[in-house]
Amino acid sequence: MKQDFYEILGISKNATPAEIKKGYRKMAIKYHPDKNPGDKTAEENFKKAAEAYEVLSDENKKARYDQYGHAAFENGGGAGGFGGGGMNMDDIFSQFGDIFGGAFGGGGGGFGGFGGGQSRGRARVKGSNLRIRVKLTLEEIAKGVEKKVKVRRKVSAPGATFKTCTTCNGNGQVMRVTNTILGRMQSASTCPTCHGAGEILDKRPKNADAQGLEQKEETVSIKIPAGVTEGVQLKVNGKGNAAPGNNSVDGDLIVVIEEIKHDTLKREGTNLHYDLYVNYSEAVLGIDKNIDTVSGKVKIKIEPGTQSGKILRLRGKGLPSIDHYGNGDLLVHINVWTPQNLSKEQKKFFEKMMNDENFTPNPSKFDKSFFEKVKDMFS
Ligand SMILES: [Zn+2]
């Protein structure tokens, strides 16, 4: 079992954003690799804390985590791709570097070398994210689906070469010295020439823009886990826009799920509702009916003497929950259609039955009233 994100950061479930940040800072400092050189456990904890913070510091991700737990970021199919897990140290420093403030190193780039002796002076520049909306039918949501979408994204133009930025000597940052009443103050700011990349375009191919990038249409295949809901966002790493330079990382593709309204099935969480209308004779005499489910039609039996308002529960015929806690049910609401246009003969028939003992309502004979049944359903 994966450890709870709140637990990892040592905070309560209703922590404020400031408390979340504080919790992360505490853990990050405690397990910082500079403080625990060569300690694999500390490094794991350091990564865990960053992963927890990545989710809890993002309003959207936090909401999903609070609702679905870790499953919100897992891919049903098991193959990689979606956000969450597997952050590497570079990601951690480029995303959350600022949270450490002056706790380590200090000045210039921040952290000293680590992770195989690499020295890192600057954050890797990340390309912008792209967002697309993907529409899914309830049938697709029920099973999970792989969608191929066309995405126009910026990629490095073939033939583009880069050279070290001379303004910042490849640091991506420039130091500014200002005189204040307290003395000379040094502060770092993003290099105005390379915008933090540390590199500038050397050779610009014909179709490339000034950053050495070009637009390209690409088909991206997206594995969507079963049970997603309207508005859920999935992340496909590295399928957003590229950023200029050899050391940059591509942005991500954010996939926003849209649910296509079903003709006959209504969704309520993992349960589905279906309104079935039967005519008067069918309710009286009983009949078999075909109804829609997310996995095709199924036949159900309407018993003779079925009352309007009866609800049939087809267990497991609803939708799977995204956190794999099983399937919801399909609830079939039976409505008896009262005939409105009657022939003279039919009218006579019903007049004759008006005071017949068998036509007199006797609700106490039913096992449960309609309201009790509804109450049962939600308890
Ligand atoms: Zn520069």
Short mmCIF file of C-alpha atoms and ligand atoms in Angstrom, two decimals:
data_model
loop_
_atom_site.label_atom_id
_atom_site.label_comp_id
_atom_site.label_asym_id
_atom_site.label_seq_id
_atom_site.Cartn_x
_atom_site.Cartn_y
_atom_site.Cartn_z
CA MET A 1 0.00 0.00 0.00
CA LYS A 2 1.18 3.45 -0.91
CA GLN A 3 1.61 5.78 2.02
CA ASP A 4 -0.91 8.53 2.51
CA PHE A 5 0.29 11.90 1.19
CA TYR A 6 -0.82 13.80 4.28
CA GLU A 7 0.94 11.29 6.49
CA ILE A 8 4.15 11.65 4.45
CA LEU A 9 4.15 15.40 5.05
CA GLY A 10 3.14 14.95 8.69
CA ILE A 11 0.07 17.13 8.34
CA SER A 12 -3.65 16.74 8.92
CA LYS A 13 -6.22 16.16 6.19
CA ASN A 14 -7.53 19.68 6.55
CA ALA A 15 -4.17 21.41 6.39
CA THR A 16 -4.15 24.85 4.78
CA PRO A 17 -1.94 25.52 1.75
CA ALA A 18 0.54 27.24 4.06
CA GLU A 19 0.64 24.21 6.36
CA ILE A 20 1.12 21.89 3.39
CA LYS A 21 4.04 23.96 2.22
CA LYS A 22 5.49 24.07 5.70
CA GLY A 23 5.11 20.30 6.07
CA TYR A 24 6.87 19.71 2.79
CA ARG A 25 9.67 22.10 3.61
CA LYS A 26 10.26 20.32 6.90
CA MET A 27 10.46 16.87 5.27
CA ALA A 28 12.51 18.11 2.33
CA ILE A 29 15.07 19.63 4.65
CA LYS A 30 15.11 16.55 6.87
CA TYR A 31 15.72 14.18 3.96
CA HIS A 32 17.67 16.51 1.73
CA PRO A 33 20.45 14.61 -0.10
CA ASP A 34 23.00 17.24 0.86
CA LYS A 35 22.29 16.38 4.47
CA ASN A 36 22.13 12.62 3.97
CA PRO A 37 24.80 11.82 1.42
CA GLY A 38 24.57 8.30 0.05
CA ASP A 39 21.52 7.48 2.20
CA LYS A 40 19.07 5.70 -0.13
CA THR A 41 16.25 5.70 2.39
CA ALA A 42 16.55 9.44 2.87
CA GLU A 43 16.52 9.91 -0.90
CA GLU A 44 13.36 7.80 -1.17
CA ASN A 45 11.71 9.84 1.56
CA PHE A 46 12.81 13.01 -0.13
CA LYS A 47 11.17 11.88 -3.36
CA LYS A 48 8.03 10.74 -1.56
CA ALA A 49 7.67 14.13 0.09
CA ALA A 50 8.05 15.87 -3.27
CA GLU A 51 5.45 13.64 -4.84
CA ALA A 52 3.05 14.30 -1.99
CA TYR A 53 3.66 18.01 -2.26
CA GLU A 54 3.24 18.01 -6.02
CA VAL A 55 -0.28 16.71 -5.56
CA LEU A 56 -1.35 18.52 -2.39
CA SER A 57 -0.05 21.91 -3.52
CA ASP A 58 -2.14 21.74 -6.67
CA GLU A 59 -5.78 22.52 -5.97
CA ASN A 60 -6.99 20.33 -8.77
CA LYS A 61 -4.84 17.34 -8.00
CA LYS A 62 -5.55 17.67 -4.31
CA ALA A 63 -9.28 17.52 -4.95
CA ARG A 64 -8.83 14.37 -7.00
CA TYR A 65 -6.59 12.82 -4.39
CA ASP A 66 -9.04 13.66 -1.62
CA GLN A 67 -11.79 12.00 -3.62
CA TYR A 68 -10.07 8.98 -5.12
CA GLY A 69 -6.84 8.50 -3.20
CA HIS A 70 -3.78 7.27 -5.03
CA ALA A 71 -5.94 5.68 -7.69
CA ALA A 72 -6.65 9.15 -9.06
CA PHE A 73 -3.16 9.17 -10.54
CA GLU A 74 -2.81 5.59 -11.55
CA ASN A 75 -3.34 4.33 -14.99
CA GLY A 76 -5.85 1.50 -15.03
CA GLY A 77 -3.91 -0.35 -17.70
CA GLY A 78 -0.70 -0.29 -15.74
CA ALA A 79 1.42 1.17 -18.53
CA GLY A 80 3.15 4.39 -17.69
CA GLY A 81 2.13 7.82 -18.76
CA PHE A 82 0.01 9.66 -16.30
CA GLY A 83 1.12 12.10 -13.66
CA GLY A 84 1.92 11.43 -10.08
CA GLY A 85 4.59 8.88 -9.23
CA GLY A 86 8.07 8.63 -10.52
CA MET A 87 9.41 12.12 -10.05
CA ASN A 88 13.12 12.38 -10.54
CA MET A 89 15.44 14.70 -8.68
CA ASP A 90 15.64 17.14 -11.57
CA ASP A 91 11.87 17.54 -11.58
CA ILE A 92 11.87 18.11 -7.85
CA PHE A 93 14.41 20.88 -7.99
CA SER A 94 13.00 22.55 -11.07
CA GLN A 95 9.48 22.53 -9.63
CA PHE A 96 10.00 23.15 -5.95
CA GLY A 97 13.47 24.60 -5.75
CA ASP A 98 12.15 27.88 -4.39
CA ILE A 99 10.59 26.27 -1.34
CA PHE A 100 13.99 25.66 0.23
CA GLY A 101 14.78 29.33 0.20
CA GLY A 102 18.18 29.79 1.72
CA ALA A 103 18.16 26.53 3.62
CA PHE A 104 20.88 24.98 1.52
CA GLY A 105 23.86 26.17 -0.41
CA GLY A 106 22.81 29.68 -1.08
CA GLY A 107 23.43 32.12 -3.83
CA GLY A 108 23.47 31.51 -7.54
CA GLY A 109 21.99 28.19 -8.50
CA GLY A 110 21.10 26.87 -5.09
CA PHE A 111 22.07 23.24 -4.73
CA GLY A 112 25.42 21.62 -4.89
CA GLY A 113 26.04 18.47 -6.84
CA PHE A 114 24.26 15.26 -6.24
CA GLY A 115 22.84 12.27 -8.00
CA GLY A 116 25.96 10.85 -9.57
CA GLY A 117 28.07 13.91 -9.15
CA GLN A 118 26.19 16.03 -11.66
CA SER A 119 26.31 19.65 -10.83
CA ARG A 120 23.28 21.66 -11.54
CA GLY A 121 23.44 25.37 -11.73
CA ARG A 122 20.04 26.11 -13.12
CA ALA A 123 16.59 24.68 -13.41
CA ARG A 124 15.83 22.88 -16.63
CA VAL A 125 13.47 24.92 -18.69
CA LYS A 126 10.19 23.15 -19.28
CA GLY A 127 7.94 23.73 -22.28
CA SER A 128 4.37 24.85 -21.79
CA ASN A 129 1.57 22.36 -21.19
CA LEU A 130 -1.09 21.73 -23.78
CA ARG A 131 -4.69 20.98 -22.89
CA ILE A 132 -7.17 18.96 -24.86
CA ARG A 133 -10.65 17.77 -24.13
CA VAL A 134 -11.58 14.18 -24.84
CA LYS A 135 -15.22 13.19 -25.10
CA LEU A 136 -16.17 9.75 -23.87
CA THR A 137 -19.35 7.73 -24.00
CA LEU A 138 -20.56 5.91 -20.89
CA GLU A 139 -19.67 2.65 -22.66
CA GLU A 140 -16.07 3.86 -23.02
CA ILE A 141 -15.96 5.04 -19.42
CA ALA A 142 -17.23 1.64 -18.29
CA LYS A 143 -14.38 -0.26 -19.87
CA GLY A 144 -11.59 2.26 -20.10
CA VAL A 145 -10.38 3.16 -23.54
CA GLU A 146 -7.34 4.07 -25.54
CA LYS A 147 -7.87 7.24 -27.56
CA LYS A 148 -5.68 8.47 -30.32
CA VAL A 149 -5.77 12.24 -30.59
CA LYS A 150 -4.07 14.62 -32.95
CA VAL A 151 -2.08 17.27 -31.13
CA ARG A 152 -0.33 20.25 -32.63
CA ARG A 153 2.70 20.79 -30.48
CA LYS A 154 5.97 22.67 -30.67
CA VAL A 155 8.94 20.40 -31.18
CA SER A 156 12.62 21.02 -31.64
CA ALA A 157 13.15 21.71 -35.35
CA PRO A 158 15.45 19.14 -36.95
CA GLY A 159 18.81 20.75 -37.58
CA ALA A 160 18.46 23.43 -34.92
CA THR A 161 21.63 23.78 -32.85
CA PHE A 162 22.22 25.73 -29.68
CA LYS A 163 25.18 27.40 -28.07
CA THR A 164 25.88 28.48 -24.54
CA CYS A 165 24.38 31.84 -23.70
CA THR A 166 27.17 34.34 -23.21
CA THR A 167 25.11 36.74 -21.10
CA CYS A 168 24.83 34.25 -18.25
CA ASN A 169 27.56 31.78 -19.26
CA GLY A 170 24.98 29.05 -19.40
CA ASN A 171 23.74 29.56 -15.85
CA GLY A 172 20.32 30.75 -16.92
CA GLN A 173 20.53 33.40 -14.23
CA VAL A 174 22.36 36.63 -13.85
CA MET A 175 23.46 38.18 -10.59
CA ARG A 176 22.52 41.72 -9.98
CA VAL A 177 24.33 43.84 -7.43
CA THR A 178 22.51 46.75 -5.88
CA ASN A 179 23.70 49.23 -3.29
CA THR A 180 21.35 49.66 -0.36
CA ILE A 181 21.69 51.25 3.03
CA LEU A 182 22.57 47.81 4.34
CA GLY A 183 25.40 47.50 1.88
CA ARG A 184 25.81 45.72 -1.41
CA MET A 185 23.06 43.21 -2.02
CA GLN A 186 23.29 40.40 -4.55
CA SER A 187 20.24 38.90 -6.15
CA ALA A 188 19.72 36.42 -8.94
CA SER A 189 17.29 36.93 -11.76
CA THR A 190 16.42 35.03 -14.91
CA CYS A 191 18.79 35.78 -17.77
CA PRO A 192 17.11 38.22 -20.16
CA THR A 193 18.88 36.78 -23.21
CA CYS A 194 18.09 33.07 -22.91
CA HIS A 195 15.13 33.33 -20.50
CA GLY A 196 16.71 30.82 -18.15
CA ALA A 197 17.57 28.14 -20.70
CA GLY A 198 21.31 28.82 -20.56
CA GLU A 199 21.46 28.31 -24.29
CA ILE A 200 20.54 30.30 -27.34
CA LEU A 201 19.78 29.24 -30.87
CA ASP A 202 22.89 28.93 -32.99
CA LYS A 203 21.63 27.58 -36.28
CA ARG A 204 18.02 28.28 -37.23
CA PRO A 205 16.52 25.86 -39.75
CA LYS A 206 14.22 27.24 -42.44
CA ASN A 207 10.90 26.37 -40.82
CA ALA A 208 11.91 27.02 -37.24
CA ASP A 209 10.84 29.98 -35.14
CA ALA A 210 13.30 32.23 -33.34
CA GLN A 211 13.61 29.64 -30.57
CA GLY A 212 14.47 26.81 -32.93
CA LEU A 213 11.05 25.22 -32.57
CA GLU A 214 8.45 24.25 -35.13
CA GLN A 215 4.81 23.22 -35.01
CA LYS A 216 4.15 19.59 -35.67
CA GLU A 217 1.01 17.53 -35.71
CA GLU A 218 1.43 14.36 -33.77
CA THR A 219 -0.87 11.50 -32.94
CA VAL A 220 -0.78 10.81 -29.23
CA SER A 221 -2.29 7.71 -27.80
CA ILE A 222 -3.95 8.18 -24.42
CA LYS A 223 -4.89 5.33 -22.15
CA ILE A 224 -7.94 6.35 -20.17
CA PRO A 225 -8.69 4.23 -17.11
CA ALA A 226 -12.19 2.93 -16.50
CA GLY A 227 -14.47 4.93 -14.23
CA VAL A 228 -13.29 8.47 -14.99
CA THR A 229 -15.71 11.32 -14.40
CA GLU A 230 -16.47 14.60 -16.13
CA GLY A 231 -13.70 17.13 -15.52
CA VAL A 232 -11.03 14.64 -14.46
CA GLN A 233 -7.63 15.64 -15.75
CA LEU A 234 -5.06 13.14 -16.88
CA LYS A 235 -1.49 14.02 -17.64
CA VAL A 236 0.57 12.59 -20.46
CA ASN A 237 4.16 13.43 -19.65
CA GLY A 238 6.27 15.10 -22.31
CA LYS A 239 3.55 15.55 -24.92
CA GLY A 240 3.13 19.29 -24.48
CA ASN A 241 5.24 21.95 -26.15
CA ALA A 242 9.00 21.64 -26.28
CA ALA A 243 11.14 24.40 -24.83
CA PRO A 244 14.23 25.63 -26.66
CA GLY A 245 17.67 24.22 -25.97
CA ASN A 246 19.34 20.84 -25.59
CA ASN A 247 18.70 20.59 -21.88
CA SER A 248 15.05 21.55 -21.84
CA VAL A 249 12.20 19.20 -21.08
CA ASP A 250 8.98 19.02 -23.01
CA GLY A 251 5.79 20.24 -21.36
CA ASP A 252 2.92 17.88 -20.64
CA LEU A 253 -0.35 17.17 -22.34
CA ILE A 254 -3.28 17.67 -19.99
CA VAL A 255 -6.31 15.64 -21.00
CA VAL A 256 -9.63 16.88 -19.66
CA ILE A 257 -12.41 14.28 -19.65
CA GLU A 258 -15.83 15.17 -20.97
CA GLU A 259 -18.75 12.82 -20.66
CA ILE A 260 -21.17 12.46 -23.56
CA LYS A 261 -24.76 12.32 -22.33
CA HIS A 262 -26.27 8.89 -22.79
CA ASP A 263 -29.64 8.55 -24.53
CA THR A 264 -31.25 6.41 -21.85
CA LEU A 265 -28.84 5.93 -18.96
CA LYS A 266 -28.29 8.54 -16.28
CA ARG A 267 -25.14 8.47 -14.22
CA GLU A 268 -24.98 9.05 -10.50
CA GLY A 269 -21.47 8.30 -9.29
CA THR A 270 -20.94 4.66 -10.15
CA ASN A 271 -24.65 3.86 -10.27
CA LEU A 272 -26.73 4.16 -13.41
CA HIS A 273 -30.45 4.82 -13.65
CA TYR A 274 -32.79 3.69 -16.40
CA ASP A 275 -36.43 4.71 -16.73
CA LEU A 276 -38.48 1.85 -18.08
CA TYR A 277 -42.05 2.48 -19.22
CA VAL A 278 -44.40 -0.47 -19.46
CA ASN A 279 -47.98 -0.32 -20.55
CA TYR A 280 -50.90 -1.17 -18.33
CA SER A 281 -51.36 -4.67 -19.67
CA GLU A 282 -47.66 -5.44 -19.39
CA ALA A 283 -47.66 -4.40 -15.75
CA VAL A 284 -50.74 -6.49 -15.05
CA LEU A 285 -49.74 -9.61 -16.99
CA GLY A 286 -45.94 -9.47 -16.77
CA ILE A 287 -43.50 -9.43 -19.68
CA ASP A 288 -39.81 -9.65 -20.60
CA LYS A 289 -38.17 -6.36 -21.61
CA ASN A 290 -34.83 -5.49 -23.16
CA ILE A 291 -33.08 -2.59 -21.51
CA ASP A 292 -29.85 -0.70 -22.24
CA THR A 293 -26.74 -1.24 -20.19
CA VAL A 294 -23.19 -0.01 -20.79
CA SER A 295 -22.35 -3.49 -22.05
CA GLY A 296 -25.28 -3.93 -24.41
CA LYS A 297 -28.93 -4.89 -24.01
CA VAL A 298 -30.04 -7.24 -21.28
CA LYS A 299 -33.39 -8.91 -20.80
CA ILE A 300 -35.26 -8.34 -17.56
CA LYS A 301 -38.43 -9.93 -16.31
CA ILE A 302 -41.37 -7.79 -15.32
CA GLU A 303 -43.40 -9.90 -12.94
CA PRO A 304 -47.20 -10.03 -13.28
CA GLY A 305 -48.77 -7.40 -11.03
CA THR A 306 -45.73 -5.11 -11.01
CA GLN A 307 -46.43 -1.76 -9.38
CA SER A 308 -45.44 1.56 -10.87
CA GLY A 309 -42.43 2.97 -9.01
CA LYS A 310 -40.83 -0.42 -8.46
CA ILE A 311 -37.06 -0.32 -8.75
CA LEU A 312 -35.08 -3.28 -10.01
CA ARG A 313 -31.45 -3.34 -9.06
CA LEU A 314 -29.05 -5.03 -11.47
CA ARG A 315 -25.99 -5.54 -9.32
CA GLY A 316 -22.65 -4.70 -10.87
CA LYS A 317 -24.22 -3.37 -14.05
CA GLY A 318 -23.23 0.20 -13.23
CA LEU A 319 -19.81 1.76 -13.73
CA PRO A 320 -16.52 0.73 -12.14
CA SER A 321 -15.09 3.08 -9.55
CA ILE A 322 -11.83 4.68 -10.55
CA ASP A 323 -10.15 3.41 -7.39
CA HIS A 324 -11.08 -0.19 -8.23
CA TYR A 325 -13.58 -0.63 -5.41
CA GLY A 326 -15.92 -2.59 -7.61
CA ASN A 327 -18.84 -1.72 -9.82
CA GLY A 328 -21.95 0.31 -9.17
CA ASP A 329 -25.43 -0.99 -9.97
CA LEU A 330 -27.98 -0.31 -12.65
CA LEU A 331 -31.30 0.76 -11.18
CA VAL A 332 -34.30 0.23 -13.39
CA HIS A 333 -37.22 2.45 -12.44
CA ILE A 334 -40.51 0.98 -13.59
CA ASN A 335 -43.17 3.40 -14.69
CA VAL A 336 -46.60 2.13 -15.66
CA TRP A 337 -48.02 4.10 -18.53
CA THR A 338 -51.66 4.90 -17.93
CA PRO A 339 -53.64 4.84 -21.20
CA GLN A 340 -55.13 8.23 -22.06
CA ASN A 341 -57.07 7.66 -25.24
CA LEU A 342 -59.58 4.88 -24.84
CA SER A 343 -62.14 3.50 -27.23
CA LYS A 344 -65.73 3.24 -26.05
CA GLU A 345 -65.28 -0.45 -25.39
CA GLN A 346 -62.10 0.05 -23.41
CA LYS A 347 -63.73 2.76 -21.40
CA LYS A 348 -66.62 0.46 -20.60
CA PHE A 349 -64.17 -2.23 -19.51
CA PHE A 350 -62.46 0.10 -17.06
CA GLU A 351 -65.78 1.46 -15.78
CA LYS A 352 -66.77 -2.10 -15.06
CA MET A 353 -63.54 -2.66 -13.15
CA MET A 354 -63.75 0.62 -11.24
CA ASN A 355 -65.29 -0.93 -8.16
CA ASP A 356 -63.93 -4.41 -8.62
CA GLU A 357 -62.26 -5.74 -5.56
CA ASN A 358 -59.13 -6.77 -7.53
CA PHE A 359 -58.71 -3.19 -8.76
CA THR A 360 -58.80 -1.63 -5.30
CA PRO A 361 -55.41 -0.35 -4.21
CA ASN A 362 -54.00 -2.22 -1.23
CA PRO A 363 -50.53 -0.78 -0.62
CA SER A 364 -50.00 -2.67 2.63
CA LYS A 365 -49.74 -5.80 0.53
CA PHE A 366 -46.44 -4.59 -1.00
CA ASP A 367 -43.28 -5.41 0.80
CA LYS A 368 -42.08 -1.82 0.94
CA SER A 369 -43.40 1.58 -0.03
CA PHE A 370 -41.73 3.56 -2.75
CA PHE A 371 -40.09 5.91 -0.27
CA GLU A 372 -38.72 3.08 1.79
CA LYS A 373 -37.22 1.61 -1.33
CA VAL A 374 -35.55 4.86 -2.25
CA LYS A 375 -34.26 5.15 1.29
CA ASP A 376 -32.82 1.64 1.10
CA MET A 377 -31.05 2.43 -2.08
CA PHE A 378 -29.03 5.23 -0.59
CA SER A 379 -28.26 3.66 2.74
ZN ZN B 1 21.46 33.44 -20.64
#
